[in-house]
Amino acid sequence: MIVYGASGHAKVIVDILLGIGIKVDKIVDADPAADEIFGIRVEKVSSETVFNADTQAVIAIGSNRIRKEIALRHPFLYTEAIHPRSCVSPYVIIGEGTVVMANVSVNPDVVIGKHCIINTGAVVEHDCILEDYVHISPNAALAGNVTVGEGSHVGAGVSVIPGIRIGKWATIGAGAVVIRDVPDGATVVGNPGRIIKTDTSDENAD
Ligand code: UDP
């Protein structure tokens, strides 16, 4: 097992993997700040480094865009990392490379895409759909039937009421209360949540 990324977020993922009995052979990073994490060797790599495609890996980088870039560049056997003290219904679909931290609840008929982060203490209620590369931050709560588009970042402590659709590559600032649908690329803050800017770049269309 390789963990790609050697930052603070990576420590949490290495901790989960070790806790569920998965041996981490090495951690790789383009610009490592340390040469080991929990005694596991950190190796410097570049975007040209070629890995064995049969190797299991998790991308442990918080940025949704960087996780997507790395996932598209490196064809690892991507693996989920699900904390043993999270509560994930068996009636949930979780895509490859997605990580679920401690004290998360995910209720039935939720679909979570590839390379998502469901961070510590988040709640994802019944029938939510999270597309690839989404990050739900610590203690955020999505009520039932919420949809979150590709690459969107829901900040710490956000509340989203039932049935809301959040577009792709949107950002919901910490503590916001989302009571209206959010368009692609929008940044929403406050209670009630309001749009303060919209990134209309083509990157949001993919
Ligand atoms: N990184 C990398 N390859 C890239 C971009 C970033 O290995 O193409 C690494 C970077 O060197 C850093 C980590 O990803 O070690 C990102 O860490 P940061 O503290 O920015 O955020 P976190 O992932 O902890 O949220």
PDB file of C-alpha atoms and ligand atoms in Angstrom:
ATOM      1  CA  MET A   1       0.000   0.000   0.000  1.00  0.00           C
ATOM      2  CA  ILE A   2       1.273   3.446  -0.973  1.00  0.00           C
ATOM      3  CA  VAL A   3      -0.099   6.658   0.520  1.00  0.00           C
ATOM      4  CA  TYR A   4       0.321   9.579  -1.902  1.00  0.00           C
ATOM      5  CA  GLY A   5       0.825  12.812   0.058  1.00  0.00           C
ATOM      6  CA  ALA A   6       2.778  13.403   3.269  1.00  0.00           C
ATOM      7  CA  SER A   7       0.909  16.270   4.903  1.00  0.00           C
ATOM      8  CA  GLY A   8      -1.349  16.612   7.942  1.00  0.00           C
ATOM      9  CA  HIS A   9      -4.289  15.043   6.127  1.00  0.00           C
ATOM     10  CA  ALA A  10      -2.017  12.113   5.221  1.00  0.00           C
ATOM     11  CA  LYS A  11      -1.334  11.410   8.901  1.00  0.00           C
ATOM     12  CA  VAL A  12      -5.062  10.877   9.474  1.00  0.00           C
ATOM     13  CA  ILE A  13      -5.264   8.436   6.562  1.00  0.00           C
ATOM     14  CA  VAL A  14      -2.134   6.522   7.568  1.00  0.00           C
ATOM     15  CA  ASP A  15      -3.606   6.261  11.079  1.00  0.00           C
ATOM     16  CA  ILE A  16      -6.839   4.763   9.659  1.00  0.00           C
ATOM     17  CA  LEU A  17      -4.989   2.284   7.439  1.00  0.00           C
ATOM     18  CA  LEU A  18      -2.742   1.103  10.271  1.00  0.00           C
ATOM     19  CA  GLY A  19      -5.795   0.892  12.561  1.00  0.00           C
ATOM     20  CA  ILE A  20      -7.575  -1.491  10.190  1.00  0.00           C
ATOM     21  CA  GLY A  21      -4.468  -3.628   9.828  1.00  0.00           C
ATOM     22  CA  ILE A  22      -3.276  -2.462   6.405  1.00  0.00           C
ATOM     23  CA  LYS A  23       0.500  -2.263   6.077  1.00  0.00           C
ATOM     24  CA  VAL A  24       1.662   1.015   4.524  1.00  0.00           C
ATOM     25  CA  ASP A  25       4.865   0.278   2.588  1.00  0.00           C
ATOM     26  CA  LYS A  26       5.756   3.880   1.865  1.00  0.00           C
ATOM     27  CA  ILE A  27       4.414   7.404   1.632  1.00  0.00           C
ATOM     28  CA  VAL A  28       5.271   9.455  -1.469  1.00  0.00           C
ATOM     29  CA  ASP A  29       5.181  13.222  -1.969  1.00  0.00           C
ATOM     30  CA  ALA A  30       6.469  15.747  -4.525  1.00  0.00           C
ATOM     31  CA  ASP A  31       7.875  18.015  -1.833  1.00  0.00           C
ATOM     32  CA  PRO A  32       8.063  16.143   1.454  1.00  0.00           C
ATOM     33  CA  ALA A  33       8.512  18.147   4.638  1.00  0.00           C
ATOM     34  CA  ALA A  34       9.584  15.081   6.647  1.00  0.00           C
ATOM     35  CA  ASP A  35      11.392  11.827   5.833  1.00  0.00           C
ATOM     36  CA  GLU A  36       9.023   9.638   7.839  1.00  0.00           C
ATOM     37  CA  ILE A  37       5.522   9.573   9.300  1.00  0.00           C
ATOM     38  CA  PHE A  38       4.861   7.188  12.212  1.00  0.00           C
ATOM     39  CA  GLY A  39       8.114   5.438  11.237  1.00  0.00           C
ATOM     40  CA  ILE A  40       7.009   4.904   7.619  1.00  0.00           C
ATOM     41  CA  ARG A  41       9.488   6.105   5.002  1.00  0.00           C
ATOM     42  CA  VAL A  42       8.527   9.153   2.911  1.00  0.00           C
ATOM     43  CA  GLU A  43       9.916   9.085  -0.650  1.00  0.00           C
ATOM     44  CA  LYS A  44      10.188  12.128  -2.928  1.00  0.00           C
ATOM     45  CA  VAL A  45       8.503  11.620  -6.330  1.00  0.00           C
ATOM     46  CA  SER A  46       7.698  13.795  -9.337  1.00  0.00           C
ATOM     47  CA  SER A  47       4.792  13.953 -11.752  1.00  0.00           C
ATOM     48  CA  GLU A  48       6.883  11.759 -14.101  1.00  0.00           C
ATOM     49  CA  THR A  49       7.416   8.977 -11.568  1.00  0.00           C
ATOM     50  CA  VAL A  50       5.930   5.727 -12.889  1.00  0.00           C
ATOM     51  CA  PHE A  51       4.420   3.369 -10.341  1.00  0.00           C
ATOM     52  CA  ASN A  52       3.411  -0.265 -10.629  1.00  0.00           C
ATOM     53  CA  ALA A  53      -0.290  -0.191 -11.581  1.00  0.00           C
ATOM     54  CA  ASP A  54      -0.886  -3.280  -9.412  1.00  0.00           C
ATOM     55  CA  THR A  55      -0.003  -1.337  -6.257  1.00  0.00           C
ATOM     56  CA  GLN A  56      -2.790  -0.379  -3.878  1.00  0.00           C
ATOM     57  CA  ALA A  57      -2.858   3.310  -3.016  1.00  0.00           C
ATOM     58  CA  VAL A  58      -4.805   6.108  -1.356  1.00  0.00           C
ATOM     59  CA  ILE A  59      -4.298   9.757  -2.329  1.00  0.00           C
ATOM     60  CA  ALA A  60      -3.953  11.639   0.958  1.00  0.00           C
ATOM     61  CA  ILE A  61      -4.041  15.245  -0.254  1.00  0.00           C
ATOM     62  CA  GLY A  62      -6.756  17.635   0.897  1.00  0.00           C
ATOM     63  CA  SER A  63      -7.024  19.678  -2.323  1.00  0.00           C
ATOM     64  CA  ASN A  64      -9.816  18.278  -4.507  1.00  0.00           C
ATOM     65  CA  ARG A  65      -8.178  19.484  -7.715  1.00  0.00           C
ATOM     66  CA  ILE A  66      -4.796  17.958  -6.848  1.00  0.00           C
ATOM     67  CA  ARG A  67      -6.412  14.631  -5.893  1.00  0.00           C
ATOM     68  CA  LYS A  68      -8.121  14.590  -9.279  1.00  0.00           C
ATOM     69  CA  GLU A  69      -4.883  15.402 -11.148  1.00  0.00           C
ATOM     70  CA  ILE A  70      -2.993  12.626  -9.352  1.00  0.00           C
ATOM     71  CA  ALA A  71      -5.798  10.077  -9.779  1.00  0.00           C
ATOM     72  CA  LEU A  72      -5.930  10.738 -13.521  1.00  0.00           C
ATOM     73  CA  ARG A  73      -2.132  10.610 -13.855  1.00  0.00           C
ATOM     74  CA  HIS A  74      -1.371   7.461 -11.826  1.00  0.00           C
ATOM     75  CA  PRO A  75      -3.340   4.238 -12.452  1.00  0.00           C
ATOM     76  CA  PHE A  76      -2.946   2.659  -9.005  1.00  0.00           C
ATOM     77  CA  LEU A  77      -5.364   0.121  -7.542  1.00  0.00           C
ATOM     78  CA  TYR A  78      -7.124   2.773  -5.467  1.00  0.00           C
ATOM     79  CA  THR A  79      -8.442   1.605  -2.109  1.00  0.00           C
ATOM     80  CA  GLU A  80     -10.924   3.020   0.410  1.00  0.00           C
ATOM     81  CA  ALA A  81      -9.842   3.913   3.961  1.00  0.00           C
ATOM     82  CA  ILE A  82     -12.819   3.697   6.322  1.00  0.00           C
ATOM     83  CA  HIS A  83     -12.281   4.393  10.006  1.00  0.00           C
ATOM     84  CA  PRO A  84     -13.472   1.455  12.150  1.00  0.00           C
ATOM     85  CA  ARG A  85     -15.330   3.871  14.421  1.00  0.00           C
ATOM     86  CA  SER A  86     -17.365   5.471  11.636  1.00  0.00           C
ATOM     87  CA  CYS A  87     -20.956   4.358  11.089  1.00  0.00           C
ATOM     88  CA  VAL A  88     -21.504   3.644   7.405  1.00  0.00           C
ATOM     89  CA  SER A  89     -24.711   1.838   6.447  1.00  0.00           C
ATOM     90  CA  PRO A  90     -24.207  -1.345   4.406  1.00  0.00           C
ATOM     91  CA  TYR A  91     -26.703   0.167   1.955  1.00  0.00           C
ATOM     92  CA  VAL A  92     -24.192   2.741   0.765  1.00  0.00           C
ATOM     93  CA  ILE A  93     -22.030   2.725  -2.366  1.00  0.00           C
ATOM     94  CA  ILE A  94     -18.518   4.144  -1.923  1.00  0.00           C
ATOM     95  CA  GLY A  95     -16.124   4.721  -4.823  1.00  0.00           C
ATOM     96  CA  GLU A  96     -12.450   3.781  -4.984  1.00  0.00           C
ATOM     97  CA  GLY A  97      -9.967   5.908  -3.085  1.00  0.00           C
ATOM     98  CA  THR A  98     -12.589   7.521  -0.826  1.00  0.00           C
ATOM     99  CA  VAL A  99     -11.670   8.064   2.826  1.00  0.00           C
ATOM    100  CA  VAL A 100     -14.074   8.147   5.801  1.00  0.00           C
ATOM    101  CA  MET A 101     -12.799   9.496   9.105  1.00  0.00           C
ATOM    102  CA  ALA A 102     -13.761   8.734  12.722  1.00  0.00           C
ATOM    103  CA  ASN A 103     -17.278   9.473  14.001  1.00  0.00           C
ATOM    104  CA  VAL A 104     -18.772   9.918  10.533  1.00  0.00           C
ATOM    105  CA  SER A 105     -22.360   8.753   9.946  1.00  0.00           C
ATOM    106  CA  VAL A 106     -23.500   7.786   6.461  1.00  0.00           C
ATOM    107  CA  ASN A 107     -27.101   6.597   6.219  1.00  0.00           C
ATOM    108  CA  PRO A 108     -28.785   4.233   3.704  1.00  0.00           C
ATOM    109  CA  ASP A 109     -28.985   4.745  -0.033  1.00  0.00           C
ATOM    110  CA  VAL A 110     -26.162   7.269  -0.143  1.00  0.00           C
ATOM    111  CA  VAL A 111     -23.863   7.104  -3.175  1.00  0.00           C
ATOM    112  CA  ILE A 112     -20.335   8.492  -2.744  1.00  0.00           C
ATOM    113  CA  GLY A 113     -17.979   8.812  -5.716  1.00  0.00           C
ATOM    114  CA  LYS A 114     -14.253   8.240  -6.132  1.00  0.00           C
ATOM    115  CA  HIS A 115     -11.504   9.978  -4.115  1.00  0.00           C
ATOM    116  CA  CYS A 116     -13.893  11.786  -1.761  1.00  0.00           C
ATOM    117  CA  ILE A 117     -13.065  12.834   1.801  1.00  0.00           C
ATOM    118  CA  ILE A 118     -15.780  12.418   4.446  1.00  0.00           C
ATOM    119  CA  ASN A 119     -13.995  14.104   7.296  1.00  0.00           C
ATOM    120  CA  THR A 120     -14.194  13.627  11.048  1.00  0.00           C
ATOM    121  CA  GLY A 121     -17.705  13.726  12.519  1.00  0.00           C
ATOM    122  CA  ALA A 122     -19.497  14.573   9.251  1.00  0.00           C
ATOM    123  CA  VAL A 123     -23.097  13.407   8.750  1.00  0.00           C
ATOM    124  CA  VAL A 124     -24.331  12.324   5.319  1.00  0.00           C
ATOM    125  CA  GLU A 125     -28.038  11.556   5.559  1.00  0.00           C
ATOM    126  CA  HIS A 126     -30.147   9.118   3.524  1.00  0.00           C
ATOM    127  CA  ASP A 127     -30.248   9.320  -0.286  1.00  0.00           C
ATOM    128  CA  CYS A 128     -27.458  11.907  -0.683  1.00  0.00           C
ATOM    129  CA  ILE A 129     -25.331  11.695  -3.838  1.00  0.00           C
ATOM    130  CA  LEU A 130     -21.704  12.884  -3.696  1.00  0.00           C
ATOM    131  CA  GLU A 131     -19.824  12.949  -6.985  1.00  0.00           C
ATOM    132  CA  ASP A 132     -16.071  12.306  -7.359  1.00  0.00           C
ATOM    133  CA  TYR A 133     -13.406  14.406  -5.517  1.00  0.00           C
ATOM    134  CA  VAL A 134     -15.874  15.941  -3.040  1.00  0.00           C
ATOM    135  CA  HIS A 135     -14.658  16.922   0.447  1.00  0.00           C
ATOM    136  CA  ILE A 136     -17.152  17.066   3.321  1.00  0.00           C
ATOM    137  CA  SER A 137     -15.216  18.744   6.166  1.00  0.00           C
ATOM    138  CA  PRO A 138     -15.340  17.942   9.887  1.00  0.00           C
ATOM    139  CA  ASN A 139     -18.750  18.209  11.545  1.00  0.00           C
ATOM    140  CA  ALA A 140     -20.563  19.237   8.363  1.00  0.00           C
ATOM    141  CA  ALA A 141     -24.087  17.821   8.032  1.00  0.00           C
ATOM    142  CA  LEU A 142     -25.915  17.051   4.804  1.00  0.00           C
ATOM    143  CA  ALA A 143     -29.617  16.366   5.388  1.00  0.00           C
ATOM    144  CA  GLY A 144     -31.450  13.816   3.223  1.00  0.00           C
ATOM    145  CA  ASN A 145     -31.471  13.887  -0.592  1.00  0.00           C
ATOM    146  CA  VAL A 146     -28.662  16.439  -0.956  1.00  0.00           C
ATOM    147  CA  THR A 147     -26.530  16.248  -4.124  1.00  0.00           C
ATOM    148  CA  VAL A 148     -22.935  17.511  -4.173  1.00  0.00           C
ATOM    149  CA  GLY A 149     -21.282  17.896  -7.586  1.00  0.00           C
ATOM    150  CA  GLU A 150     -17.759  16.881  -8.551  1.00  0.00           C
ATOM    151  CA  GLY A 151     -14.906  18.548  -6.696  1.00  0.00           C
ATOM    152  CA  SER A 152     -17.018  20.623  -4.328  1.00  0.00           C
ATOM    153  CA  HIS A 153     -15.732  21.447  -0.859  1.00  0.00           C
ATOM    154  CA  VAL A 154     -18.240  21.658   2.001  1.00  0.00           C
ATOM    155  CA  GLY A 155     -16.504  23.447   4.897  1.00  0.00           C
ATOM    156  CA  ALA A 156     -16.324  22.584   8.566  1.00  0.00           C
ATOM    157  CA  GLY A 157     -19.609  22.729  10.432  1.00  0.00           C
ATOM    158  CA  VAL A 158     -21.749  23.507   7.375  1.00  0.00           C
ATOM    159  CA  SER A 159     -25.446  22.568   7.490  1.00  0.00           C
ATOM    160  CA  VAL A 160     -27.326  21.760   4.282  1.00  0.00           C
ATOM    161  CA  ILE A 161     -31.129  21.382   4.397  1.00  0.00           C
ATOM    162  CA  PRO A 162     -32.853  18.436   2.642  1.00  0.00           C
ATOM    163  CA  GLY A 163     -33.012  18.180  -1.126  1.00  0.00           C
ATOM    164  CA  ILE A 164     -30.425  20.878  -1.936  1.00  0.00           C
ATOM    165  CA  ARG A 165     -28.292  20.507  -5.071  1.00  0.00           C
ATOM    166  CA  ILE A 166     -24.752  21.831  -4.800  1.00  0.00           C
ATOM    167  CA  GLY A 167     -23.039  22.146  -8.193  1.00  0.00           C
ATOM    168  CA  LYS A 168     -19.529  21.120  -9.268  1.00  0.00           C
ATOM    169  CA  TRP A 169     -16.338  22.709  -7.856  1.00  0.00           C
ATOM    170  CA  ALA A 170     -18.299  24.888  -5.439  1.00  0.00           C
ATOM    171  CA  THR A 171     -17.000  25.991  -2.031  1.00  0.00           C
ATOM    172  CA  ILE A 172     -19.223  26.263   1.035  1.00  0.00           C
ATOM    173  CA  GLY A 173     -17.455  28.292   3.729  1.00  0.00           C
ATOM    174  CA  ALA A 174     -17.180  26.993   7.280  1.00  0.00           C
ATOM    175  CA  GLY A 175     -20.364  27.281   9.309  1.00  0.00           C
ATOM    176  CA  ALA A 176     -22.612  28.246   6.393  1.00  0.00           C
ATOM    177  CA  VAL A 177     -26.266  27.195   6.376  1.00  0.00           C
ATOM    178  CA  VAL A 178     -27.272  26.241   2.848  1.00  0.00           C
ATOM    179  CA  ILE A 179     -30.990  26.655   2.171  1.00  0.00           C
ATOM    180  CA  ARG A 180     -30.915  27.206  -1.622  1.00  0.00           C
ATOM    181  CA  ASP A 181     -29.328  25.311  -4.519  1.00  0.00           C
ATOM    182  CA  VAL A 182     -25.713  26.285  -5.268  1.00  0.00           C
ATOM    183  CA  PRO A 183     -24.537  26.728  -8.894  1.00  0.00           C
ATOM    184  CA  ASP A 184     -21.276  25.289 -10.284  1.00  0.00           C
ATOM    185  CA  GLY A 185     -18.163  27.147  -9.090  1.00  0.00           C
ATOM    186  CA  ALA A 186     -19.996  29.279  -6.509  1.00  0.00           C
ATOM    187  CA  THR A 187     -18.575  30.210  -3.118  1.00  0.00           C
ATOM    188  CA  VAL A 188     -21.284  30.393  -0.440  1.00  0.00           C
ATOM    189  CA  VAL A 189     -20.847  31.764   3.092  1.00  0.00           C
ATOM    190  CA  GLY A 190     -23.005  32.685   6.069  1.00  0.00           C
ATOM    191  CA  ASN A 191     -26.429  31.965   7.523  1.00  0.00           C
ATOM    192  CA  PRO A 192     -28.517  31.941   5.440  1.00  0.00           C
ATOM    193  CA  GLY A 193     -25.866  31.011   2.883  1.00  0.00           C
ATOM    194  CA  ARG A 194     -25.263  33.599   0.160  1.00  0.00           C
ATOM    195  CA  ILE A 195     -23.078  33.487  -2.943  1.00  0.00           C
ATOM    196  CA  ILE A 196     -20.072  35.836  -2.660  1.00  0.00           C
ATOM    197  CA  LYS A 197     -18.350  34.835  -5.911  1.00  0.00           C
ATOM    198  CA  THR A 198     -18.584  32.392  -8.795  1.00  0.00           C
ATOM    199  CA  ASP A 199     -15.671  30.817 -10.629  1.00  0.00           C
ATOM    200  CA  THR A 200     -16.880  30.285 -14.196  1.00  0.00           C
ATOM    201  CA  SER A 201     -13.606  28.803 -15.505  1.00  0.00           C
ATOM    202  CA  ASP A 202     -13.794  25.872 -17.916  1.00  0.00           C
ATOM    203  CA  GLU A 203     -12.217  23.659 -15.257  1.00  0.00           C
ATOM    204  CA  ASN A 204     -15.646  23.491 -13.616  1.00  0.00           C
ATOM    205  CA  ALA A 205     -17.244  22.022 -16.699  1.00  0.00           C
ATOM    206  CA  ASP A 206     -15.328  18.726 -16.721  1.00  0.00           C
TER     207      ASP A 206
HETATM  208  N1  UDP B   1       1.687  17.378  -3.197  1.00  0.00           N
HETATM  209  C1  UDP B   1       2.233  16.375  -3.998  1.00  0.00           C
HETATM  210  N2  UDP B   1       2.039  16.430  -5.348  1.00  0.00           N
HETATM  211  C2  UDP B   1       1.366  17.458  -5.946  1.00  0.00           C
HETATM  212  C3  UDP B   1       0.824  18.486  -5.118  1.00  0.00           C
HETATM  213  C4  UDP B   1       0.990  18.400  -3.738  1.00  0.00           C
HETATM  214  O1  UDP B   1       2.839  15.443  -3.498  1.00  0.00           O
HETATM  215  O2  UDP B   1       1.220  17.456  -7.181  1.00  0.00           O
HETATM  216  C5  UDP B   1       1.873  17.297  -1.727  1.00  0.00           C
HETATM  217  C6  UDP B   1       2.578  18.504  -1.100  1.00  0.00           C
HETATM  218  O3  UDP B   1       3.985  18.425  -1.252  1.00  0.00           O
HETATM  219  C7  UDP B   1       2.107  18.412   0.354  1.00  0.00           C
HETATM  220  C8  UDP B   1       0.709  17.769   0.233  1.00  0.00           C
HETATM  221  O4  UDP B   1       0.607  17.275  -1.100  1.00  0.00           O
HETATM  222  O5  UDP B   1       2.955  17.577   1.119  1.00  0.00           O
HETATM  223  C9  UDP B   1      -0.423  18.763   0.480  1.00  0.00           C
HETATM  224  O6  UDP B   1      -0.359  19.162   1.802  1.00  0.00           O
HETATM  225  P1  UDP B   1      -1.131  20.429   2.385  1.00  0.00           P
HETATM  226  O7  UDP B   1      -0.559  20.663   3.740  1.00  0.00           O
HETATM  227  O8  UDP B   1      -1.149  21.522   1.378  1.00  0.00           O
HETATM  228  O9  UDP B   1      -2.641  19.983   2.537  1.00  0.00           O
HETATM  229  P2  UDP B   1      -3.382  18.712   3.119  1.00  0.00           P
HETATM  230  O10 UDP B   1      -3.268  17.659   2.070  1.00  0.00           O
HETATM  231  O11 UDP B   1      -2.777  18.314   4.433  1.00  0.00           O
HETATM  232  O12 UDP B   1      -4.797  19.177   3.269  1.00  0.00           O
END
